mmCIF file with all atom_site columns, C-alpha atoms in Angstrom:
data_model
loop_
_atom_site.group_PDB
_atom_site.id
_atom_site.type_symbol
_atom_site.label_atom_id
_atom_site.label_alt_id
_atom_site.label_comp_id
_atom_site.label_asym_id
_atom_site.label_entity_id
_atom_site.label_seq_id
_atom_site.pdbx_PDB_ins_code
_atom_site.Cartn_x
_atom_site.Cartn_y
_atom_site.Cartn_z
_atom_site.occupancy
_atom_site.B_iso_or_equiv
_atom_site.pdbx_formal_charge
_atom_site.auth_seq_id
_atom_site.auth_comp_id
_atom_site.auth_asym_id
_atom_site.auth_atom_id
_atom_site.pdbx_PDB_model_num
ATOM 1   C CA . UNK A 1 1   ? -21.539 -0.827 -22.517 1.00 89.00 ? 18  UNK A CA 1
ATOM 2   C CA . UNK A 1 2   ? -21.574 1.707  -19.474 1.00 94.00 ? 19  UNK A CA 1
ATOM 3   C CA . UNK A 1 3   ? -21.593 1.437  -16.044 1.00 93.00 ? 20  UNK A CA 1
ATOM 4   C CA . UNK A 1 4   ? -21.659 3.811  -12.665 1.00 95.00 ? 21  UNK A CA 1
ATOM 5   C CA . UNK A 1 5   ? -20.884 3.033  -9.331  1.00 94.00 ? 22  UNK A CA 1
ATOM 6   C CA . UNK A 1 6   ? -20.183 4.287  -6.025  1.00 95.00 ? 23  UNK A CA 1
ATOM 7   C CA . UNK A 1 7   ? -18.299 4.232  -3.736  1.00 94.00 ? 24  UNK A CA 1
ATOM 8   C CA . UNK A 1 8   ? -16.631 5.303  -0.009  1.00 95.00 ? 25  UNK A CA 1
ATOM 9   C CA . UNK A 1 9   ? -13.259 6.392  1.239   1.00 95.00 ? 26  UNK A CA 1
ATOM 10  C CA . UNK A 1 10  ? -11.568 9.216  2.839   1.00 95.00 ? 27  UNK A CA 1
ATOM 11  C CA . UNK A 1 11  ? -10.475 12.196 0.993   1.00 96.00 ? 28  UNK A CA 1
ATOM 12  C CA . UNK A 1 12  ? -7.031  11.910 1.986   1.00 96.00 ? 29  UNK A CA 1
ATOM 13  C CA . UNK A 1 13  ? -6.722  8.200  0.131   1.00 95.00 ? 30  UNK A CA 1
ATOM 14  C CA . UNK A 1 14  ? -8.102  9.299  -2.927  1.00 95.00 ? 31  UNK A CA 1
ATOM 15  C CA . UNK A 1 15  ? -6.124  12.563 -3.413  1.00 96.00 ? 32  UNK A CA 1
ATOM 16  C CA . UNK A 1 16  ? -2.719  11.324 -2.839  1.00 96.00 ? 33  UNK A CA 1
ATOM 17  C CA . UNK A 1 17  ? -3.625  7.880  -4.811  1.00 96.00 ? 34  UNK A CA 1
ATOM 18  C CA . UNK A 1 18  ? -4.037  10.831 -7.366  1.00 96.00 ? 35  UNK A CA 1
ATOM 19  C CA . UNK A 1 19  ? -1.078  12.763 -6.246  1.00 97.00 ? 36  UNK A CA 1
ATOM 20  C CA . UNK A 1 20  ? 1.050   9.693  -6.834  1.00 97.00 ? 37  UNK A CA 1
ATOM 21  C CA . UNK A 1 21  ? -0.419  8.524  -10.738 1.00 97.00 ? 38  UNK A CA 1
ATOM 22  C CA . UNK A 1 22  ? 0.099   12.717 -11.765 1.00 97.00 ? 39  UNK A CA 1
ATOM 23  C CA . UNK A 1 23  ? 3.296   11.992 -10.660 1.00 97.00 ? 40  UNK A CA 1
ATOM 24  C CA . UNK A 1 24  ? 4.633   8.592  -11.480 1.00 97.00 ? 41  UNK A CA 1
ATOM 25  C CA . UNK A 1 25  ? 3.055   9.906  -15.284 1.00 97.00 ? 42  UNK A CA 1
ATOM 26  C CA . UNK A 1 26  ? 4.849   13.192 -15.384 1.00 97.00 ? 43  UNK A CA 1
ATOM 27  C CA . UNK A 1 27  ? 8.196   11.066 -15.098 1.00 96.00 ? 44  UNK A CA 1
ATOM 28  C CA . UNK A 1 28  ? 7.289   8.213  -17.595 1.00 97.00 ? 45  UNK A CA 1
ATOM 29  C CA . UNK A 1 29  ? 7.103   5.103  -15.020 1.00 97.00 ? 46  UNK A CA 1
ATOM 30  C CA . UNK A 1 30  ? 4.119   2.499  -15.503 1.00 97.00 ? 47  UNK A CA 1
ATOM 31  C CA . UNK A 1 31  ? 2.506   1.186  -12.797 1.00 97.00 ? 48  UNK A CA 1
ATOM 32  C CA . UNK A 1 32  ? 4.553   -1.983 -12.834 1.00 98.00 ? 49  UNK A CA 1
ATOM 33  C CA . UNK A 1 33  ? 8.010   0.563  -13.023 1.00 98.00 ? 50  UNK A CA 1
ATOM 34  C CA . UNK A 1 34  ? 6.844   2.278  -10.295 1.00 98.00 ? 51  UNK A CA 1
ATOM 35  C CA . UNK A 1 35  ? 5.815   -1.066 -8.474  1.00 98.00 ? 52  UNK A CA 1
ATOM 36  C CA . UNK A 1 36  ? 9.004   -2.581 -8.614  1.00 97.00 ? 53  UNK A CA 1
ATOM 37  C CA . UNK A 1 37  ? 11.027  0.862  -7.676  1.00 97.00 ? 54  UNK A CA 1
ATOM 38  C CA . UNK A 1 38  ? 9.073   0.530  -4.203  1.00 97.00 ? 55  UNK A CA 1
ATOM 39  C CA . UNK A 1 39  ? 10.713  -3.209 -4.131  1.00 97.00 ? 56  UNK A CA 1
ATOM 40  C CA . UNK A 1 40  ? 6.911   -4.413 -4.545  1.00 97.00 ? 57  UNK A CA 1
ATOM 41  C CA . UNK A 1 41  ? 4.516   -6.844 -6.439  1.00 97.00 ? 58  UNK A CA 1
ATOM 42  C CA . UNK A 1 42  ? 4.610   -5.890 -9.838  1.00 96.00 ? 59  UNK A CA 1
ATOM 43  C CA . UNK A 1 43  ? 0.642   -4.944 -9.765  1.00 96.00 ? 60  UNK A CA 1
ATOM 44  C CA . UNK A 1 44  ? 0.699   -3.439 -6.564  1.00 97.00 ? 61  UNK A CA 1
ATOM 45  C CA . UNK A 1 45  ? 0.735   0.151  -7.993  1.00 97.00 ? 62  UNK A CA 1
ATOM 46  C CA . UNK A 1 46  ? -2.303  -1.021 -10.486 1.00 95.00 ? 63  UNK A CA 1
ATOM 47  C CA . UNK A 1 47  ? -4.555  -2.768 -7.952  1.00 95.00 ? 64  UNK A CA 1
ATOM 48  C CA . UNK A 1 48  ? -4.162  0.779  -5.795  1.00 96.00 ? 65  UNK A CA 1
ATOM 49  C CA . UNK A 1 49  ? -4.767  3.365  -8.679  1.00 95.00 ? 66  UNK A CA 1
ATOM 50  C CA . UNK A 1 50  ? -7.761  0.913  -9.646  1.00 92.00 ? 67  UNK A CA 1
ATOM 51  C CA . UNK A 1 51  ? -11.301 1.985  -8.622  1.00 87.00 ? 68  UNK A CA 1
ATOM 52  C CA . UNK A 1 52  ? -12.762 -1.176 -7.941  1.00 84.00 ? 69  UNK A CA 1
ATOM 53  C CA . UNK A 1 53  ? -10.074 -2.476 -5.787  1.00 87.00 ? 70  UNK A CA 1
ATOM 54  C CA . UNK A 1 54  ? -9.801  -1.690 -2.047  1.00 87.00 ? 71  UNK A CA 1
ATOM 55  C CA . UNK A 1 55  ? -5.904  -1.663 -1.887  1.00 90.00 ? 72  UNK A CA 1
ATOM 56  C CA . UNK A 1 56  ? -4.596  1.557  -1.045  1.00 92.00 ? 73  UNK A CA 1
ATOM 57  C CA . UNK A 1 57  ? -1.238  2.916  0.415   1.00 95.00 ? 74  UNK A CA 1
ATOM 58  C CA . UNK A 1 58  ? -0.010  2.608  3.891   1.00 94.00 ? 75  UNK A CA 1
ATOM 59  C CA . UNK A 1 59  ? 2.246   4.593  6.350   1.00 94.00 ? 76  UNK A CA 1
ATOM 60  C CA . UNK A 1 60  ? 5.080   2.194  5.179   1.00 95.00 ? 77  UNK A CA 1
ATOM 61  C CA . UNK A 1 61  ? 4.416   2.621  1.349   1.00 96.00 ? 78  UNK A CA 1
ATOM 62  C CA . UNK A 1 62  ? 4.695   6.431  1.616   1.00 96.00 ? 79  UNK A CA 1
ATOM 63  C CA . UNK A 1 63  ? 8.570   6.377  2.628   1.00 96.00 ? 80  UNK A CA 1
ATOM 64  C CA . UNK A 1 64  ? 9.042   3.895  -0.604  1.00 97.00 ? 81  UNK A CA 1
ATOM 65  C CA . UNK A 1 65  ? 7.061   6.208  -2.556  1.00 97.00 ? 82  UNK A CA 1
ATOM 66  C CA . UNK A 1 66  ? 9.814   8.887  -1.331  1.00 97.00 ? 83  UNK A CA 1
ATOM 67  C CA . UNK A 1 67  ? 12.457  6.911  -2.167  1.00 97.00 ? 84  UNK A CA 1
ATOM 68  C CA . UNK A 1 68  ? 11.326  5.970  -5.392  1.00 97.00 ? 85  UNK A CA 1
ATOM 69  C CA . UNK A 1 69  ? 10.513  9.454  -6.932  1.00 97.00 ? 86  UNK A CA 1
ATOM 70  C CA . UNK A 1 70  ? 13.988  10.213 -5.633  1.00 96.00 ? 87  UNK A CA 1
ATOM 71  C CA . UNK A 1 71  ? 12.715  12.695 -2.779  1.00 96.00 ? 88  UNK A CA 1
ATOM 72  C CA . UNK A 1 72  ? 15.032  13.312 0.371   1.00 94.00 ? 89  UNK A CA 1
ATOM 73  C CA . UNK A 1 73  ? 12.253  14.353 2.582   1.00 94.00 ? 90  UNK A CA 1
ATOM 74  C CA . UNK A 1 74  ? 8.461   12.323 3.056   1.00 95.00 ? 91  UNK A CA 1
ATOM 75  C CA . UNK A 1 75  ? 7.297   15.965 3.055   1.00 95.00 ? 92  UNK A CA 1
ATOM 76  C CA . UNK A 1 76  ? 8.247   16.789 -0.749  1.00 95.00 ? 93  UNK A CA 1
ATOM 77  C CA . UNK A 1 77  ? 6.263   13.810 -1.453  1.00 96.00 ? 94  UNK A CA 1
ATOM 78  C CA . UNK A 1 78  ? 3.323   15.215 0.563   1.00 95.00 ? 95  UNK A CA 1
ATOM 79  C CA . UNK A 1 79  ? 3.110   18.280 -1.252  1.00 93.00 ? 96  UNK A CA 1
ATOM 80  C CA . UNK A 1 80  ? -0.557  18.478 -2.541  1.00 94.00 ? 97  UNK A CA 1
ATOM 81  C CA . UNK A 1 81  ? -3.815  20.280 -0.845  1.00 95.00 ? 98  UNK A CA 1
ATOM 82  C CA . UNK A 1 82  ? -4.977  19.392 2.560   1.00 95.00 ? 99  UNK A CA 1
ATOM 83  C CA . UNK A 1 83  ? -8.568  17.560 1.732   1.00 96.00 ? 100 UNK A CA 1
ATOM 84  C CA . UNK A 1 84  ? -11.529 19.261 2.222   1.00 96.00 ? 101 UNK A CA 1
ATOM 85  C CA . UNK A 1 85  ? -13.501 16.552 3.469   1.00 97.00 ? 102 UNK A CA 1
ATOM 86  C CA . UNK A 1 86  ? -12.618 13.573 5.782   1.00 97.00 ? 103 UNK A CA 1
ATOM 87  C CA . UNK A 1 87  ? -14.746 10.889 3.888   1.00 97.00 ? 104 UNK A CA 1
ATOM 88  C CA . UNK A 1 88  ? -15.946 10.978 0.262   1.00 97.00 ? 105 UNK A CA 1
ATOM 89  C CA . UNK A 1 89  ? -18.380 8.912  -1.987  1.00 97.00 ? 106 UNK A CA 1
ATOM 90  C CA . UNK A 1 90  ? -17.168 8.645  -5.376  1.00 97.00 ? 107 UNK A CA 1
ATOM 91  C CA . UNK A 1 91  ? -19.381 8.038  -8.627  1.00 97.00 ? 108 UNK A CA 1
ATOM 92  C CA . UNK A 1 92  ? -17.223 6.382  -11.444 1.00 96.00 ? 109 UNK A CA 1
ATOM 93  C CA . UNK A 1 93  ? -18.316 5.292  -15.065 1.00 96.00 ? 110 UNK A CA 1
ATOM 94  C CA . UNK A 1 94  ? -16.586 2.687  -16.476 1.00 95.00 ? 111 UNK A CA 1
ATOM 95  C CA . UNK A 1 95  ? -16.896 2.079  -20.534 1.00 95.00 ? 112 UNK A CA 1
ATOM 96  C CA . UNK A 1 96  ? -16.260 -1.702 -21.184 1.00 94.00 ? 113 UNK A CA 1
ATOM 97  C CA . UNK A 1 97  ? -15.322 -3.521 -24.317 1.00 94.00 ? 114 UNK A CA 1
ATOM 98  C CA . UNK A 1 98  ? -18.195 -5.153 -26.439 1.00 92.00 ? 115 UNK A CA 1
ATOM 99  C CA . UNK A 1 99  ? -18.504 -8.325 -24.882 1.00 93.00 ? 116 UNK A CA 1
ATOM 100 C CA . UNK A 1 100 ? -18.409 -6.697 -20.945 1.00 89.00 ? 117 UNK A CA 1
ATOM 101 C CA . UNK A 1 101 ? -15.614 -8.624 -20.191 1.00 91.00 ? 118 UNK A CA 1
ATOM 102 C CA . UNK A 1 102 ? -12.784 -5.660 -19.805 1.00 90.00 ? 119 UNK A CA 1
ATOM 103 C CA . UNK A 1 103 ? -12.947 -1.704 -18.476 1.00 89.00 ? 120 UNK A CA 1
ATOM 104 C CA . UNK A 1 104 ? -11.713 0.402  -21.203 1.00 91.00 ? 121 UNK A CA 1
ATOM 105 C CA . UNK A 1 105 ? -11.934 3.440  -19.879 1.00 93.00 ? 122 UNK A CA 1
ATOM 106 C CA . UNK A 1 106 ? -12.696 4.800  -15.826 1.00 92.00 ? 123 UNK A CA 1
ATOM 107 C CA . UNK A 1 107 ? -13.517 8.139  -15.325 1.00 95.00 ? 124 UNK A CA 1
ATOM 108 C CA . UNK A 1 108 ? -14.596 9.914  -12.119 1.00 96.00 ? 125 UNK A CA 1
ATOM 109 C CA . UNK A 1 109 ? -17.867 12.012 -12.346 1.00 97.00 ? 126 UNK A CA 1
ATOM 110 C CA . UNK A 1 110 ? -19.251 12.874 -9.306  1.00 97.00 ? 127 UNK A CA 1
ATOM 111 C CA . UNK A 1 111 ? -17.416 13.574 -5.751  1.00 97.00 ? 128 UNK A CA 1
ATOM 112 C CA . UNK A 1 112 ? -19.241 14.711 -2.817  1.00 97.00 ? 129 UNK A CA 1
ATOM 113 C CA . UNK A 1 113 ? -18.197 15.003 0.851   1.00 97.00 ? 130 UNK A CA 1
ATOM 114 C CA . UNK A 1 114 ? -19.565 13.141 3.868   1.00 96.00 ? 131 UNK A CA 1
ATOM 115 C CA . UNK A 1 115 ? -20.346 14.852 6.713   1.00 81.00 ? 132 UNK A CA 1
#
């Protein structure tokens, strides 16, 4: 079974929440590994990279995200494009198992800005 929804945030969330999974699985750490590195709740790091949660990373959580990807400067960390856009809506299709009951796959197709 399928299913699309949509939704709204800024640009800036959703590209470094990117940023951060590309780089957390370049270096082998789960969620959970990277989670506890940042001295956090174990699913902190999966409730932020998930789609359908609102969680997302704070001022605060960027200078633990430094620290744990072993950066001496916030700005090494920051290293990704400036965002085109300042708010985004965001079409995702989810693929769930044969009873509906879990998300087996989540893949973004469609990202327009907001102006």
């Amino acid at each position: 079974m399928e299913k699309k929804f949509t939704f709204e945030t800024t640009q800036f969330d959703f590209d470094f929440v990117n940023h951060i999974k590309k780089l957390r699985k370049s270096i082998g750490l789960t969620k959970e590994e990277l989670s506890l590195k940042m001295g956090l709740a174990k699913s902190f790091v999966g409730n932020v990279e998930s789609y359908t949660q609102r969680h997302k990373y704070s001022s605060r959580h960027i200078s633990l995200l430094a620290k744990a990807f072993g950066y001496k400067n916030i700005s090494e960390l920051m290293d990704f494009p400036t965002p085109q856009h300042d708010r985004i809506k965001v079409t995702v299709k989810q693929v769930y198992n044969e009873t509906g009951t879990k998300v087996m796959e989540s893949k973004v197709v469609g990202i327009e800005g907001i102006e």
